[in-house]
Coordinates of C-alpha atoms and ligand atoms in Angstrom, one line a residue:
M1 CA 12.5 34.1 5.2
K2 CA 9.4 32.3 6.3
K3 CA 7.5 33.5 9.3
L4 CA 8.8 32.8 12.7
L5 CA 6.4 32.4 15.5
L6 CA 7.8 32.8 19.0
A7 CA 5.6 30.0 20.3
F8 CA 7.1 27.6 17.8
W9 CA 10.6 28.7 18.6
S10 CA 10.4 27.8 22.2
A11 CA 8.4 24.6 21.4
A12 CA 11.1 23.7 18.9
I13 CA 13.8 23.9 21.5
L14 CA 11.8 21.8 23.9
L15 CA 10.9 19.3 21.2
V16 CA 14.3 18.9 19.6
I17 CA 16.9 19.5 22.2
G18 CA 15.3 17.9 25.1
P19 CA 16.6 14.5 26.2
T20 CA 13.4 12.7 24.9
T21 CA 14.2 13.4 21.3
G22 CA 16.9 12.7 18.7
G23 CA 19.5 14.9 17.1
A24 CA 19.5 18.7 17.0
I25 CA 17.5 20.6 14.5
D26 CA 19.1 22.9 11.9
P27 CA 18.6 26.4 13.3
V28 CA 17.7 27.8 9.8
V29 CA 15.0 25.1 9.6
A30 CA 13.8 25.9 13.1
Q31 CA 13.6 29.6 12.4
S32 CA 12.0 29.4 8.9
T33 CA 9.4 26.8 9.6
E34 CA 5.8 27.9 10.2
R35 CA 4.7 26.5 13.6
I36 CA 3.8 22.9 13.2
R37 CA 0.7 22.1 15.2
P38 CA 0.4 18.7 16.9
E39 CA -3.1 19.7 18.0
A40 CA -4.1 20.1 14.3
I41 CA -2.9 16.7 13.4
R42 CA -4.8 15.3 16.4
A43 CA -8.0 17.2 15.4
H44 CA -7.9 16.0 11.8
T45 CA -7.2 12.4 13.0
E46 CA -10.1 12.5 15.4
F47 CA -12.5 13.8 12.8
L48 CA -11.5 11.3 10.1
A49 CA -11.4 8.3 12.5
D50 CA -14.7 9.2 14.2
D51 CA -17.3 6.4 14.4
L52 CA -19.6 8.7 12.4
L53 CA -17.4 8.1 9.4
E54 CA -18.0 4.4 9.7
G55 CA -14.6 3.3 8.6
R56 CA -14.5 5.3 5.3
S57 CA -15.1 2.4 3.0
P58 CA -14.9 3.5 -0.7
G59 CA -18.3 4.6 -1.9
S60 CA -19.8 4.9 1.5
R61 CA -21.3 8.0 3.1
G62 CA -18.4 8.0 5.6
H63 CA -15.8 8.1 2.8
K64 CA -17.7 11.0 1.1
L65 CA -17.7 12.9 4.4
A66 CA -14.0 12.3 4.7
V67 CA -13.1 13.6 1.3
N68 CA -15.4 16.6 1.7
Y69 CA -13.6 17.4 4.9
I70 CA -10.2 17.1 3.2
R71 CA -11.3 19.2 0.2
A72 CA -12.6 21.9 2.5
Q73 CA -9.4 22.0 4.5
C74 CA -7.3 22.2 1.4
E75 CA -9.4 25.0 0.0
A76 CA -9.3 26.8 3.3
F77 CA -5.5 26.5 3.4
G78 CA -5.3 28.1 0.0
L79 CA -4.6 25.1 -2.2
R80 CA -6.2 24.9 -5.7
G81 CA -8.3 22.1 -7.0
A82 CA -6.3 20.0 -9.5
G83 CA -8.8 17.2 -10.1
E84 CA -11.4 16.8 -12.8
G85 CA -12.4 20.1 -14.4
G86 CA -10.3 22.1 -12.1
G87 CA -12.2 20.9 -9.0
Y88 CA -10.8 19.1 -6.1
F89 CA -12.2 15.6 -6.9
Q90 CA -11.5 12.8 -9.3
K91 CA -14.3 10.3 -9.5
V92 CA -13.2 6.7 -9.7
P93 CA -15.6 4.1 -11.0
F94 CA -15.4 0.6 -9.4
V95 CA -17.1 -2.7 -9.5
R96 CA -17.5 -4.5 -6.2
A97 CA -17.7 -8.3 -6.2
I98 CA -19.0 -10.3 -3.2
V99 CA -18.6 -14.0 -3.6
E100 CA -21.7 -16.2 -3.0
E101 CA -20.0 -18.6 -0.7
K102 CA -22.6 -21.4 -0.9
E103 CA -22.5 -21.5 -4.7
T104 CA -18.7 -21.4 -4.8
T105 CA -17.2 -24.9 -5.0
F106 CA -13.9 -26.6 -5.2
E107 CA -13.7 -30.3 -6.1
L108 CA -10.4 -32.1 -6.0
K109 CA -10.3 -35.3 -8.1
A110 CA -7.7 -38.0 -7.4
G111 CA -8.3 -41.0 -9.6
D112 CA -11.9 -42.1 -9.0
S113 CA -12.4 -40.2 -5.7
T114 CA -13.5 -36.7 -5.4
R115 CA -13.2 -34.5 -2.3
S116 CA -15.2 -31.2 -1.9
L117 CA -13.3 -28.5 -0.2
V118 CA -15.3 -26.2 2.1
Y119 CA -15.5 -22.4 1.4
G120 CA -14.1 -20.4 4.3
T121 CA -12.5 -23.5 5.9
D122 CA -10.3 -24.9 3.1
F123 CA -10.4 -22.2 0.5
V124 CA -11.5 -18.7 -0.4
M125 CA -12.1 -17.0 -3.8
P126 CA -10.9 -13.4 -3.9
D127 CA -11.1 -11.3 -7.0
T128 CA -14.3 -12.4 -8.7
H129 CA -14.8 -9.2 -10.6
R130 CA -14.5 -10.3 -14.2
D131 CA -17.9 -12.1 -14.3
T132 CA -20.7 -12.9 -11.9
E133 CA -19.8 -16.6 -12.5
G134 CA -16.9 -18.5 -13.7
S135 CA -15.3 -21.9 -13.6
A136 CA -12.3 -24.0 -14.5
S137 CA -11.7 -27.7 -14.7
A138 CA -8.2 -28.6 -15.2
E139 CA -5.0 -30.5 -14.2
L140 CA -2.8 -28.9 -11.5
V141 CA 0.9 -28.1 -11.8
Y142 CA 2.9 -26.9 -8.8
V143 CA 5.2 -24.1 -10.0
G144 CA 6.9 -23.1 -6.8
Y145 CA 7.0 -19.3 -6.4
G146 CA 5.6 -18.9 -9.9
V147 CA 8.4 -16.6 -10.9
T148 CA 10.1 -16.0 -14.2
A149 CA 12.9 -13.4 -13.9
P150 CA 15.3 -13.6 -16.8
E151 CA 17.5 -10.8 -15.5
Q152 CA 18.0 -12.9 -12.3
G153 CA 18.6 -16.1 -14.3
Y154 CA 15.5 -17.6 -12.7
D155 CA 12.5 -19.5 -14.0
D156 CA 10.1 -21.6 -12.0
Y157 CA 8.2 -22.6 -15.2
A158 CA 11.3 -24.0 -17.0
G159 CA 10.5 -27.5 -18.3
L160 CA 6.8 -27.4 -17.1
D161 CA 3.7 -27.4 -19.3
V162 CA 0.9 -25.4 -17.7
K163 CA -1.1 -24.7 -21.0
G164 CA -4.8 -25.1 -20.2
K165 CA -3.9 -26.0 -16.6
I166 CA -4.1 -24.5 -13.2
A167 CA -0.8 -23.2 -11.8
V168 CA -0.4 -23.9 -8.1
T169 CA 1.9 -21.3 -6.5
L170 CA 2.9 -19.8 -3.1
W171 CA 1.1 -16.7 -2.1
F172 CA 3.4 -13.7 -1.7
E173 CA 6.6 -15.7 -1.8
S174 CA 9.6 -15.5 -4.2
P175 CA 13.2 -16.6 -4.3
P176 CA 14.9 -15.6 -1.1
S177 CA 18.2 -15.1 -3.0
F178 CA 16.7 -12.0 -4.7
D179 CA 17.3 -8.5 -3.3
P180 CA 14.4 -7.8 -0.8
A181 CA 12.6 -5.2 -2.9
V182 CA 13.0 -7.3 -6.1
R183 CA 11.8 -10.2 -4.2
A184 CA 8.7 -8.3 -3.1
Y185 CA 8.0 -7.3 -6.7
Y186 CA 8.1 -10.9 -7.9
A187 CA 6.1 -12.1 -4.9
G188 CA 3.2 -9.8 -5.8
H189 CA -0.1 -11.2 -6.9
E190 CA -0.2 -9.0 -10.0
F191 CA 3.2 -10.3 -11.3
K192 CA 2.4 -13.9 -10.6
R193 CA -1.0 -13.7 -12.2
A194 CA 0.5 -12.1 -15.4
N195 CA 3.2 -14.7 -15.5
A196 CA 0.8 -17.7 -15.1
A197 CA -1.3 -16.2 -17.9
A198 CA 1.8 -15.7 -20.1
H199 CA 2.6 -19.4 -19.7
G200 CA -0.9 -20.3 -20.9
A201 CA -2.4 -21.3 -17.5
I202 CA -6.2 -20.9 -17.1
G203 CA -6.1 -20.5 -13.3
A204 CA -3.8 -19.6 -10.5
L205 CA -4.2 -21.5 -7.2
Y206 CA -2.4 -20.1 -4.1
I207 CA -1.1 -21.9 -1.1
R208 CA 0.2 -20.2 2.0
S209 CA 3.5 -20.6 3.7
P210 CA 3.7 -20.7 7.6
A211 CA 5.5 -17.3 7.4
M212 CA 2.5 -15.9 5.6
E213 CA 0.1 -17.5 8.1
T214 CA 2.0 -15.6 10.8
L215 CA 1.9 -12.3 8.9
L216 CA -1.8 -12.6 8.0
P217 CA -3.6 -15.4 9.7
W218 CA -6.4 -17.2 7.9
A219 CA -9.0 -15.6 10.2
G220 CA -7.8 -12.2 9.0
V221 CA -8.0 -13.2 5.3
L222 CA -11.6 -14.3 5.9
R223 CA -12.5 -11.2 7.8
E224 CA -11.1 -8.9 5.1
L225 CA -12.8 -10.8 2.3
R226 CA -16.2 -10.7 4.1
I227 CA -15.9 -6.9 4.3
G228 CA -17.3 -6.3 0.8
G229 CA -15.7 -2.9 0.8
L230 CA -12.3 -4.4 0.0
S231 CA -13.4 -6.4 -3.0
L232 CA -13.0 -3.8 -5.7
R233 CA -11.5 -3.3 -9.1
W234 CA -11.6 0.0 -11.0
L235 CA -13.4 0.1 -14.3
Q236 CA -11.8 0.8 -17.6
A237 CA -13.5 3.1 -20.2
N238 CA -14.9 0.0 -21.9
G239 CA -16.6 -0.9 -18.6
R240 CA -14.4 -3.9 -17.9
P241 CA -12.6 -4.3 -14.6
N242 CA -8.9 -3.3 -14.9
G243 CA -6.2 -6.0 -14.6
L244 CA -8.4 -9.0 -15.6
D245 CA -8.0 -9.0 -19.4
D246 CA -6.2 -12.3 -19.5
A247 CA -7.0 -15.9 -19.8
L248 CA -7.2 -16.7 -16.1
E249 CA -10.6 -17.9 -15.0
V250 CA -10.1 -18.6 -11.3
F251 CA -7.6 -17.7 -8.6
P252 CA -8.6 -19.3 -5.3
M253 CA -6.5 -19.4 -2.2
L254 CA -6.1 -22.5 0.0
N255 CA -5.9 -22.7 3.8
R256 CA -3.6 -25.2 5.2
S257 CA -6.3 -27.9 5.3
G258 CA -7.0 -27.4 1.6
A259 CA -3.3 -27.4 0.7
E260 CA -2.8 -30.6 2.7
A261 CA -5.6 -32.2 0.6
L262 CA -3.9 -31.0 -2.6
F263 CA -0.5 -32.5 -1.8
A264 CA -1.8 -35.7 -0.2
N265 CA -0.3 -38.8 -1.9
E266 CA 1.8 -36.8 -4.3
K267 CA 5.5 -37.1 -4.9
W268 CA 6.1 -34.6 -2.2
G269 CA 3.8 -33.7 0.7
L270 CA 2.8 -30.2 1.8
D271 CA 5.4 -29.9 4.5
E272 CA 8.2 -31.0 2.1
V273 CA 7.0 -28.5 -0.4
L274 CA 6.9 -25.7 2.1
A275 CA 10.3 -26.6 3.6
A276 CA 11.9 -26.7 0.2
A277 CA 10.4 -23.3 -0.8
Q278 CA 11.6 -21.8 2.4
K279 CA 15.1 -22.9 1.6
G280 CA 14.9 -21.4 -1.9
T281 CA 14.8 -24.6 -3.8
P282 CA 11.1 -25.4 -4.5
Q283 CA 10.3 -28.7 -6.3
R284 CA 8.1 -28.0 -9.4
F285 CA 6.0 -30.8 -10.7
A286 CA 2.7 -31.8 -12.2
L287 CA 0.2 -33.1 -9.5
S288 CA -1.7 -36.3 -10.1
K289 CA -4.9 -34.5 -9.2
S290 CA -7.2 -32.2 -11.1
A291 CA -9.7 -29.6 -9.8
T292 CA -13.1 -28.3 -10.8
I293 CA -13.6 -24.8 -9.4
K294 CA -16.8 -22.7 -9.8
F295 CA -17.7 -19.4 -8.4
H296 CA -20.8 -17.1 -8.2
S297 CA -20.4 -13.5 -7.3
R298 CA -22.7 -10.5 -6.8
H299 CA -21.6 -7.3 -8.5
E300 CA -22.4 -3.7 -7.8
K301 CA -21.0 -0.5 -9.2
V302 CA -19.5 1.9 -6.8
E303 CA -18.1 5.4 -7.2
S304 CA -15.5 7.0 -4.9
D305 CA -13.4 10.1 -5.0
N306 CA -9.7 10.9 -5.0
V307 CA -9.0 14.5 -3.8
V308 CA -6.3 16.4 -5.8
A309 CA -5.0 19.8 -4.6
L310 CA -2.2 21.9 -5.8
I311 CA 0.3 24.5 -4.6
E312 CA 1.8 26.1 -7.7
G313 CA 5.6 26.4 -7.8
S314 CA 7.2 29.8 -8.1
D315 CA 9.6 29.1 -11.0
P316 CA 8.0 29.9 -14.5
V317 CA 9.5 26.7 -16.0
L318 CA 9.9 24.3 -13.0
K319 CA 6.3 24.9 -11.8
D320 CA 5.3 22.5 -14.6
E321 CA 7.0 19.8 -12.6
Y322 CA 5.4 18.3 -9.5
V323 CA 6.4 16.8 -6.2
L324 CA 3.5 14.5 -5.4
F325 CA 2.5 13.8 -1.8
S326 CA 0.0 11.1 -1.3
A327 CA -2.0 9.4 1.5
H328 CA -5.0 7.1 1.4
V329 CA -8.3 8.2 2.9
D330 CA -10.2 4.9 2.8
H331 CA -10.2 2.2 5.4
L332 CA -12.1 -1.1 5.8
G333 CA -15.6 0.2 6.7
I334 CA -17.9 -1.9 8.8
G335 CA -17.2 -5.6 9.2
D336 CA -17.1 -8.6 11.6
P337 CA -17.3 -7.3 15.1
V338 CA -14.2 -7.7 17.4
D339 CA -15.1 -7.4 21.1
G340 CA -18.4 -5.9 20.2
D341 CA -17.0 -3.2 17.9
S342 CA -17.7 -3.5 14.1
I343 CA -16.4 -0.1 12.9
Y344 CA -12.9 -0.4 11.4
N345 CA -12.0 3.3 12.0
G346 CA -8.5 3.2 10.6
S347 CA -7.2 5.9 12.9
V348 CA -3.4 5.2 12.5
D349 CA -4.1 3.6 9.1
N350 CA -4.6 6.2 7.6
A351 CA -6.5 9.0 9.2
G352 CA -3.2 9.9 10.8
G353 CA -1.4 10.0 7.5
C354 CA -4.0 12.2 6.0
A355 CA -3.9 14.5 9.0
V356 CA -0.1 14.8 8.8
L357 CA -0.3 15.6 5.1
L358 CA -3.0 18.2 5.7
E359 CA -0.7 19.9 8.1
V360 CA 2.2 19.8 5.6
A361 CA -0.1 21.2 2.9
R362 CA -1.1 24.0 5.3
L363 CA 2.6 24.8 6.0
F364 CA 3.4 25.1 2.4
A365 CA 0.3 27.2 1.6
A366 CA 1.2 29.5 4.6
S367 CA 4.8 30.0 3.5
P368 CA 5.4 33.3 1.9
E369 CA 8.1 31.8 -0.4
R370 CA 6.9 28.9 -2.5
P371 CA 9.3 26.3 -3.8
K372 CA 10.2 26.3 -7.5
R373 CA 8.4 23.1 -8.4
S374 CA 4.7 22.6 -7.8
L375 CA 3.4 20.5 -5.0
L376 CA 0.5 18.1 -5.6
F377 CA -1.4 16.7 -2.7
L378 CA -3.3 13.5 -3.6
F379 CA -5.7 11.9 -1.1
V380 CA -6.7 8.6 -2.6
T381 CA -9.5 6.1 -2.2
A382 CA -9.4 2.3 -2.2
E383 CA -5.9 1.7 -1.1
E384 CA -6.9 -1.1 1.1
A385 CA -8.6 -2.8 -1.8
G386 CA -5.2 -3.0 -3.6
L387 CA -3.8 0.5 -4.3
L388 CA -6.7 1.2 -6.6
G389 CA -7.3 4.9 -6.2
S390 CA -3.6 5.7 -6.8
D391 CA -3.4 3.3 -9.7
Y392 CA -6.4 5.0 -11.2
F393 CA -4.8 8.4 -10.8
A394 CA -1.6 7.2 -12.3
S395 CA -3.5 5.8 -15.3
H396 CA -5.8 8.8 -15.5
P397 CA -3.6 11.7 -14.3
T398 CA -5.1 15.2 -14.1
I399 CA -1.6 16.6 -14.6
P400 CA 1.0 15.3 -17.1
I401 CA 2.3 12.2 -15.2
G402 CA 5.7 12.5 -16.9
Q403 CA 6.1 15.8 -15.1
V404 CA 5.9 14.2 -11.6
V405 CA 9.5 14.2 -10.4
A406 CA 8.8 12.2 -7.2
N407 CA 6.1 10.6 -5.0
I408 CA 6.2 10.7 -1.3
N409 CA 3.6 8.5 0.2
V410 CA 2.4 8.6 3.9
D411 CA 0.6 5.5 5.2
G412 CA 0.0 4.6 8.8
V413 CA 2.0 7.1 10.9
T414 CA 2.6 4.9 13.9
S415 CA 3.8 7.5 16.4
L416 CA 3.1 5.2 19.4
T417 CA 6.1 6.6 21.2
P418 CA 8.7 9.4 20.6
V419 CA 11.4 8.3 18.2
S420 CA 14.6 9.8 16.9
D421 CA 14.4 8.3 13.4
V422 CA 12.4 8.1 10.2
I423 CA 12.2 5.3 7.7
A424 CA 12.0 5.8 3.9
Y425 CA 11.0 2.6 2.3
G426 CA 12.4 2.3 -1.2
S427 CA 14.8 5.2 -0.9
E428 CA 17.7 3.0 -1.7
H429 CA 16.6 2.9 -5.3
S430 CA 16.9 6.5 -6.2
S431 CA 18.3 10.0 -5.5
L432 CA 15.5 10.4 -3.0
R433 CA 17.8 8.7 -0.5
T434 CA 20.0 11.9 -0.5
A435 CA 16.9 14.1 -0.2
V436 CA 15.6 12.0 2.8
E437 CA 19.0 12.2 4.5
R438 CA 19.2 15.9 4.0
A439 CA 15.7 16.6 5.4
A440 CA 16.2 14.1 8.3
S441 CA 19.4 15.9 9.4
Q442 CA 17.7 19.3 9.0
T443 CA 14.9 18.2 11.3
G444 CA 16.9 16.3 13.9
F445 CA 16.1 12.7 12.7
T446 CA 18.3 9.8 11.7
V447 CA 17.3 7.5 8.9
S448 CA 16.8 3.8 9.8
P449 CA 16.7 0.9 7.3
D450 CA 13.4 -1.0 6.6
P451 CA 12.8 -3.0 9.8
F452 CA 10.5 -5.4 7.9
P453 CA 12.3 -6.3 4.7
E454 CA 10.5 -9.7 4.6
E455 CA 7.1 -7.9 4.4
G456 CA 7.8 -6.4 0.9
I457 CA 6.3 -3.0 2.0
F458 CA 7.9 -1.4 -1.1
V459 CA 5.2 -3.0 -3.3
R460 CA 2.3 -2.7 -0.8
T461 CA 1.5 1.0 -0.5
D462 CA 0.3 3.6 -2.9
H463 CA 3.7 4.9 -4.0
F464 CA 4.1 1.6 -6.0
S465 CA 1.4 2.8 -8.4
F466 CA 3.8 5.6 -9.3
V467 CA 6.9 3.4 -9.4
K468 CA 5.1 1.5 -12.1
K469 CA 5.0 4.8 -14.1
G470 CA 8.7 5.2 -13.7
I471 CA 8.5 7.9 -11.0
P472 CA 11.1 7.7 -8.1
S473 CA 8.8 7.0 -5.2
I474 CA 9.0 6.3 -1.5
L475 CA 6.9 5.5 1.5
V476 CA 8.0 7.4 4.6
N477 CA 7.1 6.8 8.2
V478 CA 8.3 7.5 11.7
G479 CA 11.0 5.1 12.8
V480 CA 11.7 2.6 15.6
K481 CA 14.4 4.2 17.7
S482 CA 12.6 5.1 20.9
T483 CA 13.9 8.1 22.9
E484 CA 12.0 7.0 26.0
P485 CA 14.3 5.0 28.3
G486 CA 13.4 1.3 28.4
V487 CA 10.8 1.5 25.6
D488 CA 11.4 -0.7 22.6
A489 CA 9.6 1.1 19.8
L490 CA 10.1 -1.8 17.3
A491 CA 8.6 -4.3 19.7
L492 CA 5.7 -1.9 20.3
L493 CA 5.1 -1.6 16.6
K494 CA 5.3 -5.3 16.0
Q495 CA 2.8 -5.9 18.8
W496 CA 0.6 -3.2 17.3
M497 CA 0.7 -4.9 13.9
V498 CA -0.5 -8.2 15.4
T499 CA -3.1 -6.9 17.8
I500 CA -4.5 -3.6 16.4
Y501 CA -3.6 -3.3 12.7
H502 CA -6.7 -3.7 10.4
S503 CA -9.0 -4.4 13.4
P504 CA -11.7 -2.1 14.9
K505 CA -9.2 -1.4 17.7
D506 CA -7.3 1.0 15.4
D507 CA -9.6 3.9 16.6
V508 CA -9.1 7.3 18.2
S509 CA -8.3 5.6 21.5
Q510 CA -4.8 4.6 20.1
P511 CA -2.1 6.3 22.2
I512 CA -0.6 8.4 19.4
H513 CA 2.2 10.7 20.4
Y514 CA 1.2 13.7 18.3
E515 CA 4.3 15.7 19.1
T516 CA 6.2 13.0 17.2
S517 CA 3.7 13.1 14.4
A518 CA 4.3 16.9 14.2
R519 CA 8.1 16.4 14.1
F520 CA 7.5 14.0 11.3
A521 CA 5.3 16.5 9.5
R522 CA 8.2 19.0 9.7
F523 CA 10.5 16.4 8.2
L524 CA 8.0 15.9 5.3
F525 CA 7.8 19.6 4.7
W526 CA 11.6 19.8 4.4
L527 CA 11.7 16.7 2.3
G528 CA 9.2 18.1 -0.2
E529 CA 10.9 21.5 -0.1
G530 CA 14.3 19.9 -0.9
I531 CA 13.0 17.9 -3.8
A532 CA 11.0 20.8 -5.2
M533 CA 14.0 23.1 -5.0
D534 CA 16.7 20.7 -6.2
S535 CA 18.6 21.9 -9.3
E536 CA 18.5 18.3 -10.5
R537 CA 15.4 16.3 -11.0
A538 CA 15.0 13.2 -8.8
H539 CA 16.2 10.1 -10.6
W540 CA 16.6 6.4 -10.2
N541 CA 20.0 5.0 -9.4
D542 CA 22.0 3.6 -12.3
N543 CA 21.0 0.1 -13.1
D544 CA 18.3 0.0 -10.5
F545 CA 15.9 -2.8 -11.0
F546 CA 12.8 -0.7 -10.8
G547 CA 14.3 2.2 -12.8
K548 CA 15.2 -0.2 -15.6
K549 CA 11.9 -2.0 -15.5
F550 CA 9.6 1.0 -15.5
A551 CA 11.5 4.2 -16.3
S552 CA 13.2 3.5 -19.6
G553 CA 12.2 6.3 -22.0
R554 CA 11.5 8.8 -19.1
R555 CA 13.8 11.7 -19.1
Ligands
LIG601 ZN1 -4.2 -0.6 5.8

């Protein structure tokens, strides 16, 4: 049996049986769990989100301080280094690209007339890592969502010729008839880019739907792009940026004004195009215009660390299998000031997630009985720049990646109010659903469905780097069922996403309910324990889309 502390016992009763919380906790769990410390979660969060760490941008001094802190904590808890050379770190090489806005141009030609779009107002140019300059001059073809999905019987490119042309497509949109997670996969930039290249296009030009404008307003796009910290790609051994080894030269994104100019005097105007796409029946057609697009960009090399720490399993055979917990350390760094504050502290996103995971690591390390499988704690860099630290680890694993049975990712623990539920994004794809339900009922939570299916969260956090390696993976978070009378936790969260998320306001002044974070940490502990002790290895559901796409050949 694990240690029982009297203090915890009484706290557990207060926490779990009192009217402000959800269901009852399993008495075995209550008795066998090392005391979870809300104050430790608060203390880690306050350190990592302090102004002194300057928003933990990858490669910055603040990020180095953060990973040193996490390494020190892991070592003090008794975790072993499982990074490069048996240490705690894995160094990730990056190139950072900052677009030279004045030298980046977009000319739209219609017959004899040319219109110059204005950088920042009409268009932006993300992702200029391949070279310090580039250009494309070509005809434009509108390809709707830009999706080719044979297993869904769907192809936006059918009957279109985009060879040597620029494919115009909707940013982060895909056929609404698809299952939400499948829809999110096909909506992703990475898929659309590869598909455009596979069809012979030399550029991809993105337009934005009104729904996307609500989700991420243009001002937010500009703000994030101008924070150079976000504009990264990891470098392959040959020194080339990863993910850009195809024929695409340019991939700009248009604001509404730019998109209006694009579709002016065409067979269908912008509003008709957007309305049809929203209904799931996009027109696809060659535009009468062509575009000449040029960019200049400044490059610099950056290094930043992942932290990898291990608790070895107790079973002589199963210890070579791993349950992988992950959380990203980085945030946006220093950027455009909002109300006089320019430090993007990332307190909830994701100092809080790291803090919760540190407490879970401590609990495992302090338990006298270790689970059979090993537990790997991975604190990654450059999530905000596109899941890069996790993608690098998945591509350069310091343990055999085929031996990772599951990934549990923690990102943005938004305990704004006490809740009685947890959410496990993506658990419907694998046996992890059962593990989540078991751990939730052991720790007095219910499991709620994804409250934001339209946001495609399944493809937007670090666990997706492991899905692509065929590993059953989930993102877990506190839920949306408030236990405070009259408080609507979902409304609070939605409000938070619009007013605080990715702004300098996500700092230590956020009203985090650390008791709820601690209850969530207890859930994570039992989730990890359950997966690590299960007689069966976690597996994808039969015929699951992601299992079939990425896990064929895995045992
Ligand atoms: Zn974030």
